[in-house]
Amino acid sequence: MWAVLAFVLAAVMIGAGIAQRTVFQGPDAQTAQFDVEGDVPYVLIDGGAMTAVSGPQTLRVQGEGELFAAYGRTADLEAWLSDAEYAHVTADDTGTITTSTIAPAVPEPAETEVADEGEGADDAASADDAAAEEAAPGRNPVGSDLWLDEYQQADLLVAPLQLPADMSVLVAADGTEPAPTDLSVSWPIENGTPWAGPLIVGGAILMVIGLILYVLGIRHVRRSRGPRRKGLPLPATEPIDVAVDDPDKGVISSTPSRRAVGRGRRSMIAVPVVAASALVLAGCTADAWPDLAGTPTPSPTASVIVPEGQQSPAVTRPQAERIIERVAATVAEADEARDADLAATRLEGAPLAERETLYTLQEAIEDREGLPAFATTPLEVVLPQATEGWPRTFLAVVNDPEGTAATTMFLSQQDAWSDYKLTSYSYLEADTTLPDLAPVYVGATQVQPDSPFLIMEPQELSTAYADVINNGEDSEYASLFELDEDQFRIGVAADRQKRLDEFNETAESTGELTFSTEPGEEDPTALATLESGAIVAVTIQETDTVKPTDDDAVIKLDNNPTVQTLTGVDESSEGFSTVYVDQLFFYVPGQGSSEKIRLLGYVSNILDAKVIE
């Protein structure tokens, strides 16, 4: 009876466990199909529609040819689409998804006085404008620096996505052809069966117990078969083993013993039970068992308090890595082709000016070396500006393992449709320690050029440091700078003295060599640090001037192909001036700090050379 009861309970438990994993298990995903009508070039799926159901999202885009999808901050995507027509997929508070067509937010044209040339001229002009608008290709979204990530292939399937409500998805073909309209988003449904595994295993155990009880029951019945009688005492005899064929004993066994038969039957019964249990357990996955481990407790980390009202950071770390790789690749291509126009797509300011000069020199001087390529990995520091508008900037520090020094750089984007460009860079000094910076997910505020919260306004920094280069410790600004550890200033002073000594050895009586330093033409760029200070990038220009002091003397350029190439002459009776541009990064402490302004890094290259008039 106990064996039968165990078999029944085992069958019920195993059946219940299998049923939970099969007939009683519901769907594992919920799908929303987005209905997009009209031939619009872009579809914007709002973050509210992506998060209409909780959980990770799976985006499916189907259509003809190559399809494009990207995600980013909703405000950035809307800014990028502000001058285009697009379909907007949104969800209300109840989770109902709707689609609407958004017209381009084109500013009204300024009123101008136009001469009346007749109705026919107006109609022709309107027709020409319409034809030009129809023929103009749309803006291709592939490769924009705004996207946090992008995908391009036929029949897109993007999973898993973990987009919050403030991020959206852009779907398009190439910006000219109509965007795909077969769009859907799926969310997983929690349909785990944590008791299926225990039920199946428990049923298997009960089945084994029932089997044991059944065997014990059969054995008990066989042993208790027939009446029990007490016989007369018999003489002691030797035991005879009837299970063994032994001619010496005179007994031949023709059938196996009952014990052997019992063992064979038990083996035949146990084999199918074990096989059935193995087949059942093979279908049990991790979600068929209860989670007994619990949720791990995260380790406490240092927290950074985000100032009230501060906006989101301009870039994420992966986004910054991708931007730097694109800048480095474009500049490397421009260096190879000596193409200043290509370099201008990713450089501006002093970095562009020094390469324009370099390409000119390389065209004329065969063995003229180029500038080092920009390192891209490992990216040690990313400090983005906390802003949702434009222009926007971020600071990056790349520690090139094959180089001699880490590279620090500022990159800026002027508007939503422009690429990030490298505006300034330098090589950090050997033992430079950066100030404490906010984490990348917080960002930093941009310090205005006339900010009074630093010990020196950023717009005055280049003028003050130029005076320090010219006058050394006698400068009126010398007390504000950390001069003892300033290797750039020390190196400039030593180089000037060496060149002056060499010049005076041969030309002191007929000419003179002078040096001067002036603030650069570029505006300063500054981002705040955690100690209320700022990292500030400025430029200065060093000018070396050589001119004759004797009316009959001339300055010849026999051993100076650089100046000869830039000026286009071999000699001059008035002299020459050579200009170098220095890109400098400083740490400027906040007001009330006892620290001094500290040079973090520098780079210097020739900018121009002219004939003195």
XYZ file of C-alpha atoms in Angstrom:
613
model
C 0.000 0.000 0.000
C 2.784 2.426 0.829
C 4.490 1.612 -2.452
C 1.337 2.320 -4.444
C 0.808 5.582 -2.538
C 4.414 6.635 -3.274
C 3.962 5.809 -6.978
C 0.754 7.856 -7.145
C 2.304 10.864 -5.385
C 5.398 10.621 -7.631
C 3.234 10.575 -10.754
C 1.253 13.592 -9.525
C 4.385 15.591 -8.646
C 6.241 14.801 -11.878
C 3.126 15.499 -13.923
C 2.605 18.831 -12.148
C 6.242 19.833 -12.720
C 6.118 18.920 -16.408
C 2.790 20.714 -16.821
C 4.276 23.926 -15.382
C 6.998 23.807 -18.023
C 4.632 22.988 -20.904
C 0.834 23.422 -21.004
C 0.599 25.842 -18.046
C 3.568 28.032 -19.035
C 2.466 31.334 -20.585
C 4.141 33.411 -23.320
C 7.664 34.608 -22.634
C 7.394 38.022 -24.357
C 4.959 40.844 -25.039
C 5.218 42.570 -28.407
C 3.994 45.975 -29.559
C 3.719 46.645 -33.287
C 4.214 50.279 -34.309
C 2.050 51.486 -37.170
C 3.916 54.146 -39.153
C 2.175 55.739 -42.112
C 3.542 58.049 -44.777
C 6.864 58.271 -46.568
C 8.887 60.021 -43.864
C 12.680 59.596 -43.852
C 12.965 59.119 -40.087
C 11.062 57.433 -37.263
C 11.678 58.492 -33.667
C 10.541 55.936 -31.068
C 10.194 57.873 -27.843
C 11.599 56.568 -24.589
C 8.067 56.397 -23.188
C 7.096 53.914 -25.899
C 10.263 51.872 -25.337
C 9.527 51.674 -21.603
C 5.746 51.173 -21.887
C 6.395 47.734 -20.380
C 9.096 47.214 -17.791
C 12.122 45.107 -18.608
C 14.757 44.973 -21.356
C 13.610 45.796 -24.868
C 14.109 43.958 -28.151
C 13.808 46.157 -31.260
C 12.888 44.582 -34.586
C 13.099 46.612 -37.827
C 12.208 45.022 -41.142
C 12.321 46.480 -44.627
C 14.225 46.516 -47.883
C 17.963 47.123 -48.113
C 20.250 48.386 -45.382
C 18.387 49.651 -42.322
C 19.676 51.973 -39.629
C 18.863 52.311 -35.946
C 20.534 54.338 -33.221
C 19.711 55.392 -29.704
C 20.635 58.434 -27.663
C 19.255 61.088 -25.380
C 15.791 62.158 -26.456
C 16.716 65.858 -26.401
C 19.699 65.202 -28.691
C 17.652 63.191 -31.182
C 14.898 65.819 -31.288
C 17.512 68.533 -31.881
C 19.039 66.517 -34.722
C 15.568 66.075 -36.277
C 14.419 69.644 -35.684
C 14.796 70.633 -39.348
C 13.316 67.425 -40.807
C 9.945 65.713 -41.063
C 9.664 62.518 -39.064
C 7.221 60.090 -37.480
C 7.094 60.223 -33.690
C 6.027 57.095 -31.767
C 4.917 57.929 -28.220
C 3.019 56.352 -25.337
C 0.580 58.039 -22.931
C 0.207 57.438 -19.200
C -1.941 54.356 -19.776
C 0.641 52.768 -22.065
C -1.346 53.380 -25.263
C 1.064 53.831 -28.171
C 0.320 56.385 -30.869
C 2.163 57.682 -33.926
C 2.157 61.244 -35.234
C 4.007 63.080 -38.002
C 6.147 66.025 -36.896
C 6.757 68.836 -39.368
C 10.207 70.467 -39.525
C 10.628 73.432 -37.209
C 11.969 75.779 -39.882
C 12.509 79.388 -38.683
C 10.542 82.054 -40.516
C 12.642 83.772 -43.190
C 13.658 87.366 -42.581
C 11.569 90.000 -44.380
C 13.432 91.596 -47.266
C 12.428 94.059 -49.906
C 12.154 92.230 -53.252
C 11.468 94.018 -56.502
C 8.205 93.035 -58.143
C 9.191 91.119 -61.272
C 5.707 89.885 -62.156
C 3.609 86.884 -61.300
C 5.353 84.678 -63.857
C 8.752 85.258 -62.241
C 7.335 84.375 -58.808
C 5.843 81.144 -60.160
C 9.128 80.191 -61.851
C 11.073 80.882 -58.674
C 8.644 78.778 -56.632
C 8.931 75.920 -59.123
C 12.729 76.092 -59.008
C 12.712 76.059 -55.206
C 10.379 73.059 -55.120
C 12.513 71.172 -57.643
C 15.690 71.936 -55.707
C 14.080 70.823 -52.439
C 12.874 67.615 -54.046
C 16.286 66.851 -55.543
C 18.275 67.609 -52.374
C 19.241 64.405 -50.565
C 18.342 63.987 -46.934
C 20.857 63.935 -44.122
C 22.297 60.476 -43.552
C 22.254 59.581 -39.847
C 25.084 57.045 -40.117
C 28.162 57.998 -38.115
C 26.806 60.953 -36.146
C 28.687 61.686 -32.927
C 25.380 62.166 -31.089
C 24.440 58.494 -31.014
C 25.325 56.461 -27.973
C 25.334 53.421 -30.238
C 24.176 52.621 -33.765
C 23.352 49.575 -35.883
C 23.153 49.118 -39.650
C 22.216 45.947 -41.507
C 19.344 44.287 -43.317
C 16.498 43.078 -41.097
C 17.628 44.661 -37.829
C 17.213 42.856 -34.531
C 18.670 44.752 -31.585
C 18.615 43.018 -28.212
C 18.828 43.440 -25.368
C 18.316 47.169 -24.899
C 18.112 48.751 -21.450
C 16.962 52.241 -22.414
C 15.568 54.553 -19.732
C 12.624 56.849 -20.355
C 14.850 59.817 -21.278
C 16.428 57.990 -24.233
C 14.862 57.305 -27.610
C 15.553 55.317 -30.777
C 15.989 56.711 -34.299
C 15.125 54.443 -37.235
C 15.877 55.316 -40.863
C 17.133 53.997 -44.173
C 19.634 56.570 -45.419
C 17.847 59.830 -44.653
C 16.579 60.150 -48.225
C 14.551 57.001 -48.803
C 11.417 56.446 -46.690
C 12.104 54.936 -43.291
C 11.008 51.320 -42.669
C 7.471 51.010 -41.324
C 7.553 47.430 -40.020
C 8.668 48.159 -36.461
C 8.075 46.298 -33.222
C 9.392 46.201 -29.681
C 9.200 43.167 -27.406
C 9.539 42.911 -23.656
C 10.124 39.661 -21.740
C 7.336 38.364 -19.496
C 8.229 36.778 -16.203
C 7.050 33.196 -16.617
C 9.511 31.348 -14.464
C 8.410 28.110 -12.800
C 10.562 27.930 -9.651
C 8.699 24.878 -8.313
C 8.866 22.774 -11.470
C 12.346 21.519 -10.675
C 11.645 20.606 -7.033
C 8.377 18.863 -8.020
C 10.062 16.750 -10.686
C 13.014 15.864 -8.469
C 10.756 15.167 -5.491
C 8.562 12.953 -7.667
C 11.607 11.045 -8.877
C 12.734 10.512 -5.293
C 9.264 9.289 -4.303
C 9.308 6.929 -7.277
C 12.557 5.412 -6.064
C 11.144 5.128 -2.532
C 8.033 3.468 -3.930
C 10.167 1.035 -5.853
C 12.073 0.109 -2.713
C 8.827 -0.311 -0.784
C 7.430 -2.471 -3.573
C 10.471 -4.770 -3.551
C 10.345 -5.028 0.229
C 6.648 -5.839 0.054
C 7.156 -8.633 -2.503
C 9.958 -10.047 -0.402
C 7.805 -9.970 2.701
C 4.965 -11.770 0.950
C 7.200 -14.521 -0.367
C 8.829 -15.140 2.988
C 5.527 -15.358 4.779
C 3.870 -17.751 2.210
C 2.388 -21.067 3.736
C 1.910 -22.294 7.365
C 4.738 -22.305 9.835
C 5.189 -25.722 11.622
C 7.671 -26.784 14.267
C 9.498 -29.987 13.091
C 11.273 -32.769 15.049
C 14.913 -32.295 15.894
C 17.180 -33.472 13.067
C 20.783 -34.467 13.183
C 23.324 -31.912 12.254
C 24.166 -31.959 8.582
C 26.455 -30.071 6.315
C 24.809 -27.279 4.275
C 24.378 -27.956 0.585
C 24.743 -25.094 -1.853
C 22.080 -25.778 -4.483
C 23.048 -22.676 -6.435
C 26.376 -24.072 -7.580
C 26.922 -27.010 -9.909
C 29.540 -29.124 -8.163
C 29.977 -32.754 -9.292
C 31.849 -33.589 -6.057
C 28.737 -32.760 -4.012
C 26.453 -34.894 -6.177
C 23.952 -32.056 -6.714
C 23.199 -30.459 -10.092
C 21.312 -27.115 -10.071
C 19.002 -26.630 -13.096
C 17.476 -23.235 -12.108
C 18.870 -20.079 -10.440
C 18.120 -19.399 -6.818
C 15.272 -17.109 -5.775
C 17.747 -14.525 -4.533
C 19.361 -14.381 -7.968
C 15.945 -14.104 -9.636
C 14.998 -11.266 -7.285
C 18.156 -9.352 -8.092
C 17.499 -9.635 -11.828
C 13.961 -8.335 -11.538
C 14.974 -5.367 -9.418
C 17.563 -4.400 -12.000
C 15.002 -4.580 -14.808
C 12.643 -2.276 -12.899
C 15.247 0.260 -11.786
C 16.635 0.936 -15.280
C 13.474 2.538 -16.774
C 12.907 4.608 -13.620
C 16.400 6.124 -13.767
C 16.077 6.722 -17.512
C 12.735 8.475 -17.090
C 14.127 10.705 -14.348
C 17.105 11.683 -16.527
C 14.795 12.585 -19.418
C 12.602 14.683 -17.140
C 15.450 16.546 -15.487
C 17.117 17.290 -18.834
C 14.406 19.872 -19.590
C 14.819 21.807 -16.335
C 16.595 25.155 -16.758
C 17.696 27.725 -14.195
C 14.241 29.369 -14.017
C 12.737 26.010 -12.991
C 14.313 26.321 -9.538
C 13.729 28.782 -6.698
C 16.372 31.454 -6.197
C 17.860 30.683 -2.815
C 20.994 32.798 -3.247
C 19.175 36.096 -2.768
C 20.164 39.489 -4.131
C 23.807 40.410 -3.486
C 24.395 43.530 -1.457
C 26.435 46.107 -3.398
C 29.601 47.414 -1.825
C 29.450 51.053 -0.762
C 31.345 53.480 -2.968
C 32.223 57.131 -2.649
C 29.302 59.269 -3.745
C 29.413 62.507 -5.684
C 26.602 64.959 -5.069
C 25.240 66.369 -8.317
C 24.626 70.110 -7.997
C 20.965 71.021 -8.104
C 19.827 71.959 -11.586
C 22.919 70.562 -13.305
C 22.164 69.131 -16.733
C 23.159 65.765 -18.183
C 26.761 65.152 -19.312
C 27.408 65.794 -22.985
C 28.881 62.344 -23.724
C 29.218 58.926 -22.159
C 32.501 57.074 -21.863
C 31.830 54.672 -24.796
C 30.660 57.623 -26.861
C 33.854 59.549 -26.064
C 35.983 56.526 -26.992
C 34.235 56.256 -30.357
C 34.602 60.001 -31.051
C 38.327 59.973 -30.265
C 38.852 56.952 -32.513
C 37.071 58.729 -35.369
C 39.103 61.910 -34.863
C 42.372 59.966 -34.793
C 41.449 57.960 -37.888
C 40.479 61.046 -39.896
C 43.612 62.956 -38.876
C 45.805 59.962 -39.736
C 44.187 59.810 -43.165
C 44.698 63.547 -43.638
C 48.352 63.258 -42.591
C 48.886 60.482 -45.106
C 47.328 62.506 -47.935
C 48.509 65.907 -46.638
C 44.940 67.071 -47.010
C 44.208 70.155 -44.909
C 40.526 70.172 -45.913
C 40.083 66.632 -44.600
C 41.916 67.543 -41.394
C 39.559 70.512 -40.960
C 36.620 68.101 -40.582
C 38.021 66.960 -37.228
C 40.441 69.741 -36.174
C 40.116 73.440 -35.525
C 42.095 76.217 -33.921
C 45.752 75.585 -33.113
C 45.697 71.822 -33.917
C 44.480 72.607 -37.439
C 46.841 75.548 -37.967
C 49.949 73.554 -37.041
C 49.007 70.752 -39.441
C 48.324 73.163 -42.298
C 51.856 74.469 -41.793
C 53.212 70.937 -41.594
C 51.614 69.891 -44.895
C 53.142 72.918 -46.595
C 56.584 72.006 -45.290
C 56.227 68.332 -46.244
C 55.365 69.243 -49.812
C 58.619 71.221 -50.137
C 60.997 69.328 -47.829
C 61.370 65.664 -48.715
C 62.518 64.336 -45.359
C 60.302 66.551 -43.202
C 58.879 64.441 -40.379
C 55.194 64.537 -39.520
C 53.500 64.996 -36.180
C 52.834 61.990 -33.940
C 49.525 60.206 -34.458
C 46.885 60.723 -31.807
C 46.604 57.861 -29.336
C 43.138 56.423 -28.716
C 43.628 53.833 -25.983
C 43.620 53.395 -23.111
C 41.260 56.236 -22.296
C 42.120 57.140 -18.709
C 39.918 60.189 -18.057
C 36.682 61.514 -19.547
C 35.206 64.732 -18.165
C 32.165 65.858 -20.193
C 30.528 69.218 -19.937
C 27.149 69.002 -18.213
C 24.880 70.596 -20.788
C 21.979 69.805 -23.073
C 22.681 72.646 -25.467
C 25.423 73.622 -27.895
C 28.303 74.137 -28.235
C 29.392 71.344 -25.909
C 32.838 70.146 -24.834
C 34.544 67.259 -23.101
C 38.021 66.638 -21.726
C 39.849 63.360 -22.364
C 43.191 61.939 -21.260
C 44.670 59.062 -23.271
C 47.680 57.236 -21.857
C 49.471 55.842 -24.882
C 51.460 52.802 -23.665
C 53.921 53.190 -26.568
C 54.330 56.943 -26.177
C 56.429 58.918 -23.722
C 53.576 60.946 -22.230
C 49.811 60.906 -21.891
C 47.774 63.132 -24.189
C 45.143 65.459 -22.805
C 42.664 67.049 -25.174
C 39.531 69.163 -25.434
C 36.956 68.266 -28.101
C 33.952 70.426 -28.950
C 30.762 70.147 -30.992
C 29.206 73.324 -32.333
C 25.669 72.066 -33.039
C 23.612 68.887 -33.271
C 24.605 68.245 -36.896
C 28.358 68.843 -36.570
C 31.053 66.361 -35.672
C 33.224 66.801 -32.616
C 36.498 68.539 -33.396
C 39.769 68.583 -31.506
C 40.240 72.171 -30.349
C 43.385 71.807 -28.214
C 45.728 69.123 -26.950
C 48.981 68.734 -25.067
C 51.287 66.118 -23.589
C 51.200 65.835 -19.817
C 54.425 66.363 -17.933
C 56.070 63.253 -16.522
C 54.928 63.503 -12.896
C 51.723 65.436 -13.461
C 48.890 64.748 -11.045
C 45.478 65.781 -12.250
C 43.091 67.407 -9.777
C 40.050 65.513 -8.573
C 37.447 65.396 -11.343
C 33.770 64.530 -11.359
C 32.839 61.069 -12.693
C 31.789 60.799 -16.309
C 28.119 60.162 -15.431
C 27.985 63.508 -13.572
C 30.036 65.808 -15.767
C 31.306 69.297 -15.030
C 30.133 72.800 -15.674
C 31.953 74.948 -18.184
C 33.784 77.866 -16.608
C 33.179 81.149 -18.386
C 36.192 83.132 -19.661
C 35.481 85.991 -17.217
C 34.652 83.787 -14.219
C 35.567 85.568 -10.940
C 35.532 82.316 -8.933
C 39.115 81.367 -9.859
C 42.301 83.015 -8.650
C 42.707 84.207 -12.246
C 40.092 84.614 -14.970
C 40.607 82.116 -17.812
C 40.682 84.931 -20.388
C 43.661 86.516 -18.595
C 45.664 83.304 -18.240
C 47.459 83.375 -21.609
C 48.469 87.020 -21.160
C 49.801 86.373 -17.670
C 51.750 83.271 -18.632
C 53.206 84.967 -21.726
C 54.555 87.649 -19.401
C 56.039 84.947 -17.167
C 57.813 83.407 -20.196
C 59.192 86.822 -21.170
C 60.261 88.036 -17.729
C 60.636 84.902 -15.624
C 60.552 85.464 -11.888
C 60.518 89.222 -12.454
C 57.012 89.026 -13.949
C 54.210 90.619 -11.974
C 52.301 87.335 -12.291
C 55.159 85.079 -11.193
C 53.793 84.670 -7.652
C 50.574 83.124 -8.978
C 52.312 80.281 -10.840
C 54.136 77.186 -9.646
C 57.412 77.981 -11.419
C 59.810 75.489 -9.852
C 58.047 72.474 -11.398
C 57.242 74.180 -14.709
C 59.448 72.226 -17.115
C 58.083 74.062 -20.139
C 59.177 77.485 -18.862
C 62.563 76.119 -17.814
C 63.044 74.462 -21.207
C 62.083 77.604 -23.143
C 64.520 79.741 -21.154
C 67.372 77.258 -21.652
C 66.684 76.912 -25.394
C 66.571 80.663 -25.906
C 69.837 81.192 -24.093
C 71.553 78.426 -26.085
C 70.406 79.798 -29.442
C 71.331 83.336 -28.435
C 74.848 82.242 -27.465
C 75.313 80.397 -30.771
C 74.034 83.410 -32.743
C 76.304 85.861 -30.929
C 79.361 83.749 -31.671
C 79.137 84.555 -35.386
C 76.706 87.412 -35.928
C 76.698 89.575 -32.825
C 78.320 92.484 -34.639
C 76.056 92.403 -37.684
C 72.662 91.239 -36.388
C 70.484 90.560 -33.392
C 68.197 87.720 -32.258
C 65.279 88.558 -29.992
C 62.468 86.552 -28.449
C 58.949 87.556 -27.482
C 55.786 85.810 -26.313
C 52.185 86.920 -26.801
C 48.788 85.433 -25.942
C 47.307 83.223 -28.634
C 44.303 83.973 -30.777
C 42.156 81.072 -29.475
C 39.644 81.575 -26.686
C 40.305 79.633 -23.474
C 38.423 76.410 -22.740
C 37.764 75.531 -19.111
C 35.888 72.823 -17.182
C 35.373 72.859 -13.422
C 37.030 70.399 -11.026
C 35.697 69.085 -7.728
C 37.777 71.523 -5.649
C 36.050 74.567 -7.225
C 39.029 75.007 -9.524
C 39.216 74.440 -13.274
C 41.311 72.829 -16.000
C 41.978 75.583 -18.544
C 43.444 75.239 -22.029
C 45.021 78.311 -23.655
C 47.522 79.075 -26.397
C 50.456 81.433 -26.566
C 52.655 82.400 -29.519
C 56.432 82.593 -29.320
C 58.134 84.766 -31.914
C 61.820 84.573 -32.778
C 63.038 87.640 -34.669
C 66.380 87.909 -36.397
C 67.389 91.085 -38.243
C 70.600 92.806 -39.294
C 72.050 95.732 -37.346
C 74.397 96.763 -40.158
C 72.924 98.540 -43.169
C 75.096 96.500 -45.518
C 74.266 93.119 -43.910
C 71.592 90.633 -45.007
C 70.103 87.580 -43.299
C 70.551 84.425 -45.370
C 68.616 81.152 -44.924
C 71.206 78.719 -46.219
C 70.664 76.225 -43.392
C 67.026 76.885 -42.603
C 64.757 75.203 -45.187
C 61.722 75.582 -42.882
C 61.744 79.383 -42.864
C 62.834 79.437 -46.502
C 59.787 77.358 -47.486
C 57.308 79.419 -45.473
C 58.634 82.793 -46.618
C 59.491 81.831 -50.199
C 62.817 83.759 -50.156
C 66.450 82.870 -49.496
C 67.577 86.122 -47.841
C 66.354 89.461 -46.588
C 67.944 92.745 -45.685
C 65.175 93.399 -43.143
C 65.192 90.049 -41.354
C 62.758 87.250 -40.511
C 60.283 86.367 -37.770
C 59.318 82.792 -36.928
C 56.162 82.077 -34.934
C 55.543 78.999 -32.796
C 52.201 78.096 -31.233
C 52.162 76.570 -27.748
C 49.104 74.718 -26.491
C 49.046 74.714 -22.691
C 46.819 73.048 -20.094
C 46.696 74.539 -16.591
C 45.029 73.782 -13.306
C 43.692 77.053 -11.909
C 42.575 76.849 -8.236
C 39.448 78.498 -6.953
C 39.292 81.713 -4.989
C 40.518 81.300 -1.425
C 42.807 78.390 -2.241
C 46.419 78.412 -1.069
C 47.534 76.541 -4.208
C 49.157 78.169 -7.216
C 48.384 77.840 -10.905
C 50.016 74.640 -12.100
C 51.025 73.690 -15.653
C 49.705 70.225 -16.525
C 50.918 69.736 -20.102
C 52.136 71.436 -23.240
C 52.952 70.979 -26.926
C 54.757 73.381 -29.248
C 55.001 73.461 -33.058
C 55.926 75.953 -35.747
C 53.042 78.058 -36.999
C 54.419 80.537 -39.537
C 57.427 82.505 -40.736
C 57.451 85.947 -42.327
C 59.812 88.480 -43.860
C 60.067 91.638 -41.778
C 58.834 94.596 -43.763
